[in-house]
Structures are given as structure tokens and as C-alpha cells.
CSV table of C-alpha atoms in Angstrom, one decimal:
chain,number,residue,atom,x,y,z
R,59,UNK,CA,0.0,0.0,0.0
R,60,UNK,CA,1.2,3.4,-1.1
R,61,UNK,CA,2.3,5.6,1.8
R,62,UNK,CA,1.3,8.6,0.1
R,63,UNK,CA,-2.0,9.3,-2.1
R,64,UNK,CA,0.8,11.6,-4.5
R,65,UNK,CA,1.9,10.5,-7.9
R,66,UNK,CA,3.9,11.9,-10.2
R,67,UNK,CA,5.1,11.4,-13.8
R,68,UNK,CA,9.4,11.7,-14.4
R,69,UNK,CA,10.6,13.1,-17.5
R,70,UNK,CA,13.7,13.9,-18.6
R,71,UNK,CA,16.2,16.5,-19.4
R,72,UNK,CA,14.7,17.1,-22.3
R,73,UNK,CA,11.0,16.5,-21.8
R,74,UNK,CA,10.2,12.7,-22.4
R,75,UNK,CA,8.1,10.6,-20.4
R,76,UNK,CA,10.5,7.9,-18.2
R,77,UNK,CA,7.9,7.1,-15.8
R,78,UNK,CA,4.2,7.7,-15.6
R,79,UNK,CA,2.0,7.0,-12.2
R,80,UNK,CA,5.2,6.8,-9.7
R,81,UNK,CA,4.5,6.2,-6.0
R,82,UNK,CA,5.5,9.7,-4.4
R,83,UNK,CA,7.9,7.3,-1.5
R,84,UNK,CA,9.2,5.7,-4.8
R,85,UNK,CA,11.5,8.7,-4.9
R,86,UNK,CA,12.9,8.9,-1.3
R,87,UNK,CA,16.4,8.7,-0.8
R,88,UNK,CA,15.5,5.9,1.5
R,89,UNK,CA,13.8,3.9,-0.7
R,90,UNK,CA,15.0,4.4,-4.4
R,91,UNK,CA,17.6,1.7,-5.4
R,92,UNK,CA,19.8,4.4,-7.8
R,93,UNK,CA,19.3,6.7,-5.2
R,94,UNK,CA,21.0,4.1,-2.3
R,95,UNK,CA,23.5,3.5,-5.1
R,96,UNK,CA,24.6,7.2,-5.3
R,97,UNK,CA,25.4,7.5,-1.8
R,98,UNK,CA,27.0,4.1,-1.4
R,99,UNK,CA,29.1,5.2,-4.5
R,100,UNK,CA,29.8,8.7,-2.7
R,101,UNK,CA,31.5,7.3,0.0
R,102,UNK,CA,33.4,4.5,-1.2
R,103,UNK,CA,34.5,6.3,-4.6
R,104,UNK,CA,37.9,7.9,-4.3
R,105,UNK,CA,40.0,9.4,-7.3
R,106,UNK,CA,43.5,9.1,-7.2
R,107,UNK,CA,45.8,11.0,-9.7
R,108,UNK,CA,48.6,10.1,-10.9
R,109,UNK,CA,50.0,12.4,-13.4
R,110,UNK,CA,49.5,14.6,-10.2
R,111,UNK,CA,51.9,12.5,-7.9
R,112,UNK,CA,54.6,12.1,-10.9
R,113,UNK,CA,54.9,15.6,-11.8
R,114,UNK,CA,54.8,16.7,-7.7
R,115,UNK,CA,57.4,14.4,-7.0
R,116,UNK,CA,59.5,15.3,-10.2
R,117,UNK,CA,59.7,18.8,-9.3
R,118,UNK,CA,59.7,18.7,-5.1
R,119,UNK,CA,55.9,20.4,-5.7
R,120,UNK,CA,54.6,18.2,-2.6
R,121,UNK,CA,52.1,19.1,0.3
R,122,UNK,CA,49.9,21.5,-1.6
R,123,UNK,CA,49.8,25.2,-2.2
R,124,UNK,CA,53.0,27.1,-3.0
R,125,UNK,CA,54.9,24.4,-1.1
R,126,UNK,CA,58.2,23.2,-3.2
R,127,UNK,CA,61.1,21.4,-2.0
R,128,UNK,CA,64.1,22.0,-4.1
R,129,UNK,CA,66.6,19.1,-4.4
R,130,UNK,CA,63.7,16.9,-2.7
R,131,UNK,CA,62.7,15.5,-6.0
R,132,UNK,CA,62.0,11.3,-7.0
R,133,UNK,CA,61.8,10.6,-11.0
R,134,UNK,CA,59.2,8.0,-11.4
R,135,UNK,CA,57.7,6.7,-14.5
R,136,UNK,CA,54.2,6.3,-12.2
R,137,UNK,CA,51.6,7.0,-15.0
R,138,UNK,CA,53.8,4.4,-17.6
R,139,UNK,CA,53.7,2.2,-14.6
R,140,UNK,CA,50.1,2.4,-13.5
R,141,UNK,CA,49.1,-0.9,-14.1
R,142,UNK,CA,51.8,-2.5,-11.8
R,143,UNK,CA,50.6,0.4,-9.1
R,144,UNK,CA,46.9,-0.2,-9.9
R,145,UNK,CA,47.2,-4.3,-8.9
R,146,UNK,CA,49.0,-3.2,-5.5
R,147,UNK,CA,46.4,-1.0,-4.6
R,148,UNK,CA,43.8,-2.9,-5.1
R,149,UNK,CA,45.8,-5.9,-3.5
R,150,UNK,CA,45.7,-4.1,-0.4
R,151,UNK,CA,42.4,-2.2,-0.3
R,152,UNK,CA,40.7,-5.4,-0.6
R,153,UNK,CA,39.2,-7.1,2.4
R,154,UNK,CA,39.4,-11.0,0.6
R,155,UNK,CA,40.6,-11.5,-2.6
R,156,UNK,CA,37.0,-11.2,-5.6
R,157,UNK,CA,35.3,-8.9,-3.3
R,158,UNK,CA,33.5,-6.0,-4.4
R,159,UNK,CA,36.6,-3.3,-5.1
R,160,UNK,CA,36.8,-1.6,-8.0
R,161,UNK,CA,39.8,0.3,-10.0
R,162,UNK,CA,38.6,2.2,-12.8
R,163,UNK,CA,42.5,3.3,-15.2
R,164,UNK,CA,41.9,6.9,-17.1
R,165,UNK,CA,44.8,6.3,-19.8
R,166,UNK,CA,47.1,5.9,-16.7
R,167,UNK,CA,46.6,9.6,-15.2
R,168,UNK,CA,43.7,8.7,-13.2
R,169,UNK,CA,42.1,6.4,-10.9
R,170,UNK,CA,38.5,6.1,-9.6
R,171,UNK,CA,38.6,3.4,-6.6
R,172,UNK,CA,35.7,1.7,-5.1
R,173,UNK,CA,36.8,0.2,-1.4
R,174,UNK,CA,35.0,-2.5,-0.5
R,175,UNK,CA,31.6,-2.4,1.2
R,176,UNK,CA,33.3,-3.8,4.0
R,177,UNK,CA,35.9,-1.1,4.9
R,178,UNK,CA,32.6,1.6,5.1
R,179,UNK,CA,30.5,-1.4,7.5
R,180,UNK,CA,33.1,-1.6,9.9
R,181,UNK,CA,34.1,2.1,10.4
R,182,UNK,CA,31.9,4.7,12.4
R,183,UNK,CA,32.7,7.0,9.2
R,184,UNK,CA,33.0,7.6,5.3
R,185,UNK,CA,37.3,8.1,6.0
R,186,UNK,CA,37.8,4.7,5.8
R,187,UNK,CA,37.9,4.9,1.4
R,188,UNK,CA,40.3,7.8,1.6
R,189,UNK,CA,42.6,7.0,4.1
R,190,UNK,CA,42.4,3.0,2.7
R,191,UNK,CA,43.6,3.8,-0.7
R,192,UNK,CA,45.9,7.0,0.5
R,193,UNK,CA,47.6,4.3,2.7
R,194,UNK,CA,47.4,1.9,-0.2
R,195,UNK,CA,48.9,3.7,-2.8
R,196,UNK,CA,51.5,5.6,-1.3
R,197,UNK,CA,52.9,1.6,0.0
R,198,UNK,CA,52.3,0.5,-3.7
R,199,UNK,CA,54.4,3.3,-4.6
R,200,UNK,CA,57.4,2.4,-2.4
R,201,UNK,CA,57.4,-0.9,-3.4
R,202,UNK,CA,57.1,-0.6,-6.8
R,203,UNK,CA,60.5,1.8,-7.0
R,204,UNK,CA,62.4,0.6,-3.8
R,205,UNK,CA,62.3,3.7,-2.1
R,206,UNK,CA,64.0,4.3,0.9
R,207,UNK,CA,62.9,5.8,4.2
R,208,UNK,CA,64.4,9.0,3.6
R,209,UNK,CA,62.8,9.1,0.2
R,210,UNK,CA,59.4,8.1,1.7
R,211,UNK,CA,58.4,11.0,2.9
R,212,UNK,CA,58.2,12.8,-0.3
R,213,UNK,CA,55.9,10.4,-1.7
R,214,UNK,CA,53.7,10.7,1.4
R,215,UNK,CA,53.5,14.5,0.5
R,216,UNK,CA,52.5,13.9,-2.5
R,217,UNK,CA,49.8,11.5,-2.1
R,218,UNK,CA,48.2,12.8,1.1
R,219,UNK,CA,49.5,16.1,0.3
R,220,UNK,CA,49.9,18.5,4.0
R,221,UNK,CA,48.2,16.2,6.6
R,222,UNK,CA,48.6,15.5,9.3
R,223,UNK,CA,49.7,18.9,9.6
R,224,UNK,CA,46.8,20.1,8.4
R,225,UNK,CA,43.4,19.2,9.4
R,226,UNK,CA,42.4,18.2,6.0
R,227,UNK,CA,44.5,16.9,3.3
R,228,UNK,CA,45.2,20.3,1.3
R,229,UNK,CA,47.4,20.0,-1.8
R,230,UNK,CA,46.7,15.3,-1.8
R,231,UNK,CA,46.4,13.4,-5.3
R,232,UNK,CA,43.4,11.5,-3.8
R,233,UNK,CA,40.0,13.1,-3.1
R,234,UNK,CA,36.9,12.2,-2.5
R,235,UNK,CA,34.1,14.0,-3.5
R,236,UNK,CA,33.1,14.5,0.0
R,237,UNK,CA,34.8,16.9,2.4
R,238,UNK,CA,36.5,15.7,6.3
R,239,UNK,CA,34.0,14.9,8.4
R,240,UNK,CA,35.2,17.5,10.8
R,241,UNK,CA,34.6,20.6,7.7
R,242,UNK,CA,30.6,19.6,8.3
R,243,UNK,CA,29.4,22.3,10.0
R,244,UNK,CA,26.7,20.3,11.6
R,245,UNK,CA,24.7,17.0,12.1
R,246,UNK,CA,24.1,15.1,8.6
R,247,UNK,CA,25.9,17.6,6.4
R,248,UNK,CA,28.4,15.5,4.6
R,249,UNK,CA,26.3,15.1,1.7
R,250,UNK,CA,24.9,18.1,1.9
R,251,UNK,CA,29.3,19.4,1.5
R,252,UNK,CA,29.8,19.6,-1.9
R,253,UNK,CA,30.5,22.3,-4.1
R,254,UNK,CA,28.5,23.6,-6.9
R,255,UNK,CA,31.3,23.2,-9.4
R,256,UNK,CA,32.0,19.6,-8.5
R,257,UNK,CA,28.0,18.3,-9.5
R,258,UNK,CA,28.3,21.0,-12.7
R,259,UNK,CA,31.5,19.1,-14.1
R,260,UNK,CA,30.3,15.7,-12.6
R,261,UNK,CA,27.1,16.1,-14.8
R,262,UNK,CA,29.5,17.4,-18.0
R,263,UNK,CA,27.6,21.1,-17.8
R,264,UNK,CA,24.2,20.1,-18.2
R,265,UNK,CA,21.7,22.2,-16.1
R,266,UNK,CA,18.8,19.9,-15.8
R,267,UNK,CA,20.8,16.8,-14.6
R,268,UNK,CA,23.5,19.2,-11.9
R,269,UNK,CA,19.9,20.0,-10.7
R,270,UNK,CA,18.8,16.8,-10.1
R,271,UNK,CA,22.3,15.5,-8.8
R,272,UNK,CA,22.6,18.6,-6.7
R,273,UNK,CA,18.8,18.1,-5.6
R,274,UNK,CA,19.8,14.2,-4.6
R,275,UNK,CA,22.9,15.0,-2.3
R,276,UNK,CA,20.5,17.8,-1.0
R,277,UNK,CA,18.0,15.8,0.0
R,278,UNK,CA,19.5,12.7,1.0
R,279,UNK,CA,21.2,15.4,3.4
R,280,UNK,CA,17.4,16.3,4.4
R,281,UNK,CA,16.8,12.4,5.5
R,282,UNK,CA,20.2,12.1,7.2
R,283,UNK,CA,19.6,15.7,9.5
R,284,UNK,CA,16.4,14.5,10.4
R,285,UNK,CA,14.5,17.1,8.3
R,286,UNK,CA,12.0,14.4,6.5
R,287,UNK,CA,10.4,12.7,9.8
R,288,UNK,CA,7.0,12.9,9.9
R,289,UNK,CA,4.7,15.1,8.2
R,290,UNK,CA,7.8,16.8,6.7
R,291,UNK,CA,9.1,14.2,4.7
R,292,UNK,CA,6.0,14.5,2.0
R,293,UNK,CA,7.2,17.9,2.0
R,294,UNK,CA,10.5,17.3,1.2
R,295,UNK,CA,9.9,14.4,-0.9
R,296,UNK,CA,7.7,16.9,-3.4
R,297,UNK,CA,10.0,19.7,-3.6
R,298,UNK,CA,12.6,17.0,-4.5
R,299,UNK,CA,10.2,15.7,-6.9
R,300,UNK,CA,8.8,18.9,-8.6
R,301,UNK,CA,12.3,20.6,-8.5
R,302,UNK,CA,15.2,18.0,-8.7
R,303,UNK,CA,13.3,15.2,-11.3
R,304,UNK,CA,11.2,17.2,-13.5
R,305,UNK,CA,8.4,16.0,-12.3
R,306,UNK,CA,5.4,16.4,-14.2
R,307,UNK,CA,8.0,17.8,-16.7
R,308,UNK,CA,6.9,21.1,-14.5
R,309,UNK,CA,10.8,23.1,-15.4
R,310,UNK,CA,11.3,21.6,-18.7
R,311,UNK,CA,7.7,23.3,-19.7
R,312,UNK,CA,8.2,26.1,-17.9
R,313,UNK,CA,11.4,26.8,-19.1
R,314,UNK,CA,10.6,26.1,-22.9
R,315,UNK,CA,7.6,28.4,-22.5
R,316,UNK,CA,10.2,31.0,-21.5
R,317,UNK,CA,13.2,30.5,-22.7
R,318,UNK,CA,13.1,32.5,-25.8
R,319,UNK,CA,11.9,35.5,-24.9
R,320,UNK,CA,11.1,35.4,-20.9
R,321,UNK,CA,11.8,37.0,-18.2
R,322,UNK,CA,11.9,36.2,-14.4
R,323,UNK,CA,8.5,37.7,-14.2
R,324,UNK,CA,7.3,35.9,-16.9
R,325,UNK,CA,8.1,32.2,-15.4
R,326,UNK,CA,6.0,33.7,-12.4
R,327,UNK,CA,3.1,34.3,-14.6
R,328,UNK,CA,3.6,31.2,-16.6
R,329,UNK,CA,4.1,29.2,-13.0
R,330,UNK,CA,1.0,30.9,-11.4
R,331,UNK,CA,-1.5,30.1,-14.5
R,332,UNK,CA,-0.2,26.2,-14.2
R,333,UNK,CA,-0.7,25.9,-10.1
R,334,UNK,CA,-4.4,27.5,-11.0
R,335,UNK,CA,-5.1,24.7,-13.7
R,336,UNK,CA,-3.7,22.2,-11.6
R,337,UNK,CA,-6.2,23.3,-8.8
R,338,UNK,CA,-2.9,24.0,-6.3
R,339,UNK,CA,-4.4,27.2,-5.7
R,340,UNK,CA,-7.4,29.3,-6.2
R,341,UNK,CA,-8.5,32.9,-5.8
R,342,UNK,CA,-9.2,33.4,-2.1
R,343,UNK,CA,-10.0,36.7,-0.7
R,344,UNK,CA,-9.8,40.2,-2.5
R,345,UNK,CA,-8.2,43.3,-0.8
R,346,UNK,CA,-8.9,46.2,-3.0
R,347,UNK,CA,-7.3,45.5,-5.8
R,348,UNK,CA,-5.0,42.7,-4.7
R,349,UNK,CA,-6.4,39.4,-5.6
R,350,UNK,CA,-5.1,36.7,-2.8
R,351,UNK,CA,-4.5,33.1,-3.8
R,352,UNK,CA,-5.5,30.2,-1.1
R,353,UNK,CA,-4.0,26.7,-0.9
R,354,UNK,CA,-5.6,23.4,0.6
R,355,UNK,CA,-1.8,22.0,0.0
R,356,UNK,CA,1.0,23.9,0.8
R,357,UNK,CA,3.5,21.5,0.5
R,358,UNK,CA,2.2,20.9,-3.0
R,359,UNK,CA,2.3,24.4,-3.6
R,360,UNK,CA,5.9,24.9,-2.1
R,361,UNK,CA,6.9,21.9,-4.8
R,362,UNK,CA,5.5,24.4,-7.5
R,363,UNK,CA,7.4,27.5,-6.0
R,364,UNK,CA,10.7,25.2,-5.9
R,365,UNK,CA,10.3,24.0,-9.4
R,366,UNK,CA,9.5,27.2,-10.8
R,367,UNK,CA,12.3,28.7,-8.6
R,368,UNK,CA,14.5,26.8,-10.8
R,369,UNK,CA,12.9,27.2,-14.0
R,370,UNK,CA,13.3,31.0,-13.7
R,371,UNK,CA,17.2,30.6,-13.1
R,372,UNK,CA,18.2,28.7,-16.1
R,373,UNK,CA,16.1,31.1,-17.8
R,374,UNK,CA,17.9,34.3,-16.2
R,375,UNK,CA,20.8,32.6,-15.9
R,376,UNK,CA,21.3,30.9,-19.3
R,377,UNK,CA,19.9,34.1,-21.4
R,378,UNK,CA,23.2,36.2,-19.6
R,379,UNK,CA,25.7,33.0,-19.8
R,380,UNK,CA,26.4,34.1,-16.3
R,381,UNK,CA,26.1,32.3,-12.9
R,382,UNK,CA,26.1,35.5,-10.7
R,383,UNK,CA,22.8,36.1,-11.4
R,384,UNK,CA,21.6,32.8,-9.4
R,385,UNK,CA,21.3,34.7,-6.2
R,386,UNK,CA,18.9,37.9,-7.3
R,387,UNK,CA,16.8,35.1,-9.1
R,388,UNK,CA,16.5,33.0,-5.7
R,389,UNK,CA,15.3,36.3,-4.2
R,390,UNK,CA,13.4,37.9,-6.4
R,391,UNK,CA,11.7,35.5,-8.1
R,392,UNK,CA,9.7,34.7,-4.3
R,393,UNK,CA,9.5,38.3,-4.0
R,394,UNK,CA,7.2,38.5,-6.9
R,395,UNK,CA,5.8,35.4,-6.5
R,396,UNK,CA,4.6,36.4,-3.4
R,397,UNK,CA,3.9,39.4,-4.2
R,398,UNK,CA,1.4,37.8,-7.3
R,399,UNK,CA,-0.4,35.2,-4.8
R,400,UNK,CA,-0.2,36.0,-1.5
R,401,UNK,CA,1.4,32.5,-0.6
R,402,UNK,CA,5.2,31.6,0.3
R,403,UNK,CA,7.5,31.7,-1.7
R,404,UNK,CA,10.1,28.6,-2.2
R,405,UNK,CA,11.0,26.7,1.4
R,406,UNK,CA,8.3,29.4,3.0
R,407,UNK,CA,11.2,32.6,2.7
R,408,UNK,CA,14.2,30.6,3.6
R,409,UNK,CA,15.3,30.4,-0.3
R,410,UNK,CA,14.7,34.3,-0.1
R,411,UNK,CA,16.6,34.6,3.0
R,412,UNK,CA,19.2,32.3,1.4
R,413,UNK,CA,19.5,34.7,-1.3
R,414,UNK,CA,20.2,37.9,0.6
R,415,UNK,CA,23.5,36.7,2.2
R,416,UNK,CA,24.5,34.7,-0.9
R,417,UNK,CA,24.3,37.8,-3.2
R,418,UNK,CA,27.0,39.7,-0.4
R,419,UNK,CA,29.1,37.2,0.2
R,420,UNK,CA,29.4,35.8,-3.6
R,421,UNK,CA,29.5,38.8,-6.0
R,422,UNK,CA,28.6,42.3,-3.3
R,423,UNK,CA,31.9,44.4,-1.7
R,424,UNK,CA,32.7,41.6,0.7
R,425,UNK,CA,32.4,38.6,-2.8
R,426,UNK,CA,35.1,37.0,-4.1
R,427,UNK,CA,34.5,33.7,-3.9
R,428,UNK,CA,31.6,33.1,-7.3
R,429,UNK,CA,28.5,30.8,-6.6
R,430,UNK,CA,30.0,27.7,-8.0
R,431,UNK,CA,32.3,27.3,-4.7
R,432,UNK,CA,29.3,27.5,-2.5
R,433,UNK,CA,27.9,24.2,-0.9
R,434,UNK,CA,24.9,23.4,1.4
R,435,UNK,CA,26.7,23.2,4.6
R,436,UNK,CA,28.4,26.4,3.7
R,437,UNK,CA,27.5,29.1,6.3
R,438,UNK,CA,25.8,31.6,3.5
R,439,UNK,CA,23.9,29.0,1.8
R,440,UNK,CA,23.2,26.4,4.5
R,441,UNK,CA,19.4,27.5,5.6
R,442,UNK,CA,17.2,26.5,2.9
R,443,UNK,CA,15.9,22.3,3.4
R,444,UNK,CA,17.6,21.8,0.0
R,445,UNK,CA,16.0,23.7,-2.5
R,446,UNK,CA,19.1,26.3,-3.2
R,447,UNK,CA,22.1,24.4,-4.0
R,448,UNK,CA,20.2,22.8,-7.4
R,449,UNK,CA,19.5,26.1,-8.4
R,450,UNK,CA,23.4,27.3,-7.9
R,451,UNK,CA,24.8,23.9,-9.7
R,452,UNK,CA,21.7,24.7,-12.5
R,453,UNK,CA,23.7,28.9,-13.0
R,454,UNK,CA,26.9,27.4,-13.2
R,455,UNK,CA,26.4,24.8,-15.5
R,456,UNK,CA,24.8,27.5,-18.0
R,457,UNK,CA,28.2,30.0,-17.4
R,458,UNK,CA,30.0,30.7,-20.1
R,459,UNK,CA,33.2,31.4,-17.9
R,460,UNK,CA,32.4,34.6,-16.3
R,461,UNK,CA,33.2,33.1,-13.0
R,462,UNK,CA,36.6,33.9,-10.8
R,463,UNK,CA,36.6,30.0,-10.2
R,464,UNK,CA,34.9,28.2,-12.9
R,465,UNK,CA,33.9,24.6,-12.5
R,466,UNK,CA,37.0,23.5,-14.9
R,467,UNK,CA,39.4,25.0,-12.8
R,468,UNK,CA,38.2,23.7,-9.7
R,469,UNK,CA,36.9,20.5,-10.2
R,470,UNK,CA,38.3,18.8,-13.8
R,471,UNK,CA,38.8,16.3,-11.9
R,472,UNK,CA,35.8,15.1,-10.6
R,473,UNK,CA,34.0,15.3,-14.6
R,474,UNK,CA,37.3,12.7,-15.7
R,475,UNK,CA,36.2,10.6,-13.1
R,476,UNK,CA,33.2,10.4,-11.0
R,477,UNK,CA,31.2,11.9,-14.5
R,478,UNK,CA,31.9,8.3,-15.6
R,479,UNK,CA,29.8,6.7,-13.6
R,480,UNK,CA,26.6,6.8,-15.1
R,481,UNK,CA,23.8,6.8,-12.2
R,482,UNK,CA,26.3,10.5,-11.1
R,483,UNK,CA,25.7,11.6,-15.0
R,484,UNK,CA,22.5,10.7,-16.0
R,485,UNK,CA,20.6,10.8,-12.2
R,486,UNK,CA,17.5,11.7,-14.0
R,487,UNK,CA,17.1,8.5,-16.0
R,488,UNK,CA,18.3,6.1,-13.6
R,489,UNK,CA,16.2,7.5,-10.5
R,490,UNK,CA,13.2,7.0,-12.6
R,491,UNK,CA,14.6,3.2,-14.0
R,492,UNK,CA,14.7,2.4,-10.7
R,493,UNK,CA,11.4,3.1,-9.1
């Protein structure tokens, strides 16, 4: 028996049906099979690079940031070598020999590794696939060129780059696309910790599909805080729907409608006249000339807001070929749409509230740091339930390089490896497979 009386139709990025008549709890990051996937890929997936620790430890460039050590230098052939180094690793990140680790070679330059299931079962946290195959390949390093122990050191620098001087591993040739537990500014944020620039190259710089990546990591955040208990996970689980999947191909109409020609205003109207057809809301009481709109379903309605809240940055966003704009549309955008109804606008103000701060502190006299290196655990852009972030990941994907950091110089990395898996690059089409 269906939990909720909701169902929804998924469609695509570019507006075909994948799913008609889908269960509303079919979609929960608790229950969807892709979905489960995704995060059990999220913390066992590490990159490693190994161009990265050949060149650092050719030219003494170890331990990240400005730090060289001249005369402290090791040539190694370690990307002509990688599929000696590749067999060590994964000899020693293994548990038992045919188990479920994973080594996916790049042309020799870079590795994706997948620890085993049983390295993340039997630790309390996610830094058991970092510090595994950190541990793993700097050993496979050693012993593959017989290095001594006052040699050693410089490949430890260059594979776990500054720590354990530093807190985190600043300047390391393996990441993960999550952040140190201790950088989470809070209960259940470590999914919640990614940049905007990592999903955008992840998802090769298409809007639609950052959204929906962004909007999964958001959400499964939203379960994992202990946001969706209760009454408020039908909330969340319809802003997820309406916003992050296309449901009811709500974004890609909205958008085509506007895209041409439209304006932020203009996906208001276009937004307003489709809740009124769908029966989300009706006129309600007049004051003078102000026509109110009421709601028997306000989390319905909030799904609407959120969806059209994203509609009406790509189309802002993507006329200008400039992600700055992501913050004024998250503001604005409510602000008339409250302005036309009466009703909330997106997450009931906190997307508006969102906004304000993230237009000072991303592109105001205090900005320097560009929306795409904002996250949802980030101080500025933390207080929406999820319903920002996609909208960030959806600006930068459409920026045509007017950013300070742009998502290639950040995050290349992260599109050569994790955008090869497919359920990270196509989320869309395999959340809806799998329902």
C-alpha cells in the first residue's frame, strides 16, 4: 500500500516521459535503489591521480599550495607504470581476494577506486575509502621503486599532500568528492558538503541533470539531519520531486515556455497560471485591488514554487551566460511570486533569505569567492531544506566562464572521473529506472 496518495510522472532533461504514475515514496532517498546507489558510490568512490603525484614528485611540488622542496625530488615513471601500481592497490584495499573493489584506469593519469563495502561497514565514518587507498597507494608506490625511508616522505606528501599537519589533506592526489568529516558544519551535512562546481563538471555542464544531482545530495542530506520525519518528509519528498526530477515535466515546460523570450516575471506568470489549472491554488480573498491566492496543499504548492524557482534561473541565468545572477533570481523570483499570490514563496522565505547573504558574500563588496564554490553546509547557503544548492549547480552549469573559479578549474577532476559513472551523470534517467 502506497504511503502517500501523491503520484507523479518523471521526464527527462529534455522533456520525455520515463515514468508515468510513480508512487510519491518511490522517490525517497530511503527507498529508491539508484538513489541508495549514489550514496553508497559517494562514500566508497575515491579518485586518485597520478599524473598529479609524478609531476609533484619530479619537481619537489609536494604538500599542496605554494609548497616546493628544491633538491627533494623522486623521478618516477608512475603513469607508464600504473598498471603495476593499480594491482598493488587494489591488493591491499581489498578485504578478501574477488570482493567487491573496484579500479577504474583513465589512460594511466587517473584512478576512480571503489573500497570494499566492508571497509565503510566496519568504520563509524566515510574516511575509511580515503585514508584505505591514500595508505594503499602511497605503499604501492614504495614498493614498486624501492624507495628508501628518507625518500618516503616525499611520496607521502604527494599523495596525502599536508596532513597530518593540516586538518584536511590540502594540496593530496586523492579526493573524494566528500569533504573531512570535521569541515561539516553540523549534524548530517556531509552530503549536503559539496560544491556547486563539483555536480556541474560531474554532470558534463548540463543544467537539468546538476539539478537533479545537486537536488539528490541535498535531499538525502534532508533524510540524514532528520528534516524528513513525519509530516515533513512528504514535504520534502515533493519539492525533490517537482524541483530536482522534473516531475510532471513542471521546469522543462516552464522553461521552454520561457526561454526565448522570458523573463523572471514571466516564469511567475507562466508558473502561477499552471498551479491555477492544476487546482494547487485558487483565488481566495480580495483586498482592493489585490487578488489573494488560497492553498488546501501547501507543500504541493511549495513543490510548484521550488520548481518554478529553478525554472526561472536557467532562464535568467542561461539568457546572460552568467552564474552571478543565481542569487537575485532565488530572491526575487519569491519576492514576486509572493507578491502575485499571497502565498510563500520557495522553502516558506528561507530560499529568499538564502538569497540575501548569498548575493553579499558571492558577487557584493565583501564577494570574491563566485557561486560555483558555495555548498549546502556552507555558512551563507546552508538554511534553505535543500532547494538552493540545485538552483546554484543549475547557474553554473549555463556560465559561459564569467566566474573567478569556474567549474574547470576547480573541479576537472571530478568530470574525468566520477562523470563516468553513469547513475552521477544521467541521475534523471536512472532514479526513474529504478522506481
Amino acid at each position: 500500500m502506497a504511503k502517500y496518495s501523491d503520484t507523479i510522472d518523471l521526464y527527462d532533461d529534455e522533456g520525455k516521459l520515463l515514468k508515468s504514475g510513480v508512487a510519491l515514496e518511490k522517490v525517497s532517498p530511503v527507498v529508491n535503489p539508484a538513489i541508495k546507489k549514489m550514496m553508497d558510490l559517494t562514500k566508497r568512490t575515491v579518485a586518485v591521480n597520478l599524473a598529479g603525484i609524478e609531476n609533484g614528485v619530479k619537481t619537489g611540488a609536494v604538500g599542496g599550495k605554494a609548497n616546493v622542496i628544491p633538491g627533494r625530488t623522486l623521478d618516477l615513471s608512475v603513469v607508464k607504470d600504473s598498471d603495476a601500481i593499480i594491482a598493488k592497490i587494489k591488493d591491499m584495499v581489498s578485504v578478501v581476494e574477488g570482493d567487491d573493489t573496484v579500479i577504474k584506469n583513465f589512460g594511466g593519469k587517473l584512478l576512480l577506486v571503489e573500497v570494499p563495502k566492508a571497509r565503510i561497514e566496519a568504520a563509524a565514518t566515510y574516511d575509511a575509502a580515503i585514508t584505505s587507498v591514500a595508505a594503499a597507494t602511497t605503499y604501492a608506490l614504495i614498493d614498486q621503486y624501492n624507495i628508501g625511508p628518507f625518500d618516503a616522505g616525499i611520496i607521502k606528501s604527494a599523495v596525502w599532500g599536508t596532513y597530518p599537519q593540516t586538518m584536511d589533506m590540502a594540496g593530496a592526489n586523492v579526493q573524494s568528492i566528500l569533504s573531512i568529516p570535521q569541515n561539516n558544519e553540523g549534524l548530517g551535512f556531509a552530503l549536503r558538503n559539496i560544491p556547486a562546481n563539483h555536480t556541474v563538471m560531474i554532470t558534463g555542464r548540463n543544467a537539468m541533470q546538476g539539478a537533479a544531482l545537486a537536488a539528490t545530495f541535498e535531499q538525502a542530506g534532508q533524510w540524514e539531519m532528520g528534516n524528513s520525519i513525519g509530516p515533513f518528509e512528504r514535504a520534502q519528498l515533493l519539492g525533490y520531486a517537482y524541483q530536482g526530477l522534473n516531475a510532471n515535466n513542471m521546469v522543462y515546460d516552464l522553461v521552454k515556455a520561457n526561454g526565448a523570450t522570458g523573463t523572471v516575471g514571466t516564469v511567475v506568470q507562466s508558473l502561477v497560471e499552471r498551479a491555477i489549472e492544476d487546482k494547487v491554488i485558487m483565488p481566495g480573498k480580495k483586498g482592493g485591488y489585490f487578488q489573494f491566492y488560497d492553498t488546501k496543499d501547501p507543500m504541493l504548492w511549495n513543490a510548484y514554487a521550488a520548481a518554478g524557482t529553478l525554472a526561472a534561473t536557467m532562464v535568467n541565468c542561461g539568457a546572460g551566460r552568467f552564474a552571478q545572477a543565481v542569487s537575485s533570481t532565488l530572491l526575487y523570483f519569491n519576492d514576486l511570486l509572493e507578491h502575485e499570490t499571497g502565498l510563500p514563496g520557495c522553502d516558506y522565505g528561507r530560499v529568499m533569505g538564502t538569497a540575501v547573504g548569498f548575493s553579499f558574500f558571492s558577487h557584493s563588496i565583501y564577494g570574491g569567492g563566485g557561486p560555483g564554490i558555495f555548498n549546502g553546509n556552507h555558512v551563507v547557503t546552508r538554511h534553505s531544506a535543500g532547494f538552493a544548492i540545485p538552483c546554484v549547480v543549475a547557474a553554473c552549469a549555463l556560465d559561459a566562464g564569467t566566474q573567478m573559479f569556474s567549474a574547470e578549474s576547480t573541479s576537472k577532476i571530478y568530470g574525468e572521473t566520477y562523470g563516468k559513472i553513469e547513475e552521477f551523470a544521467k541521475p534523471l534517467q536512472h532514479i526513474a529506472k529504478a522506481v
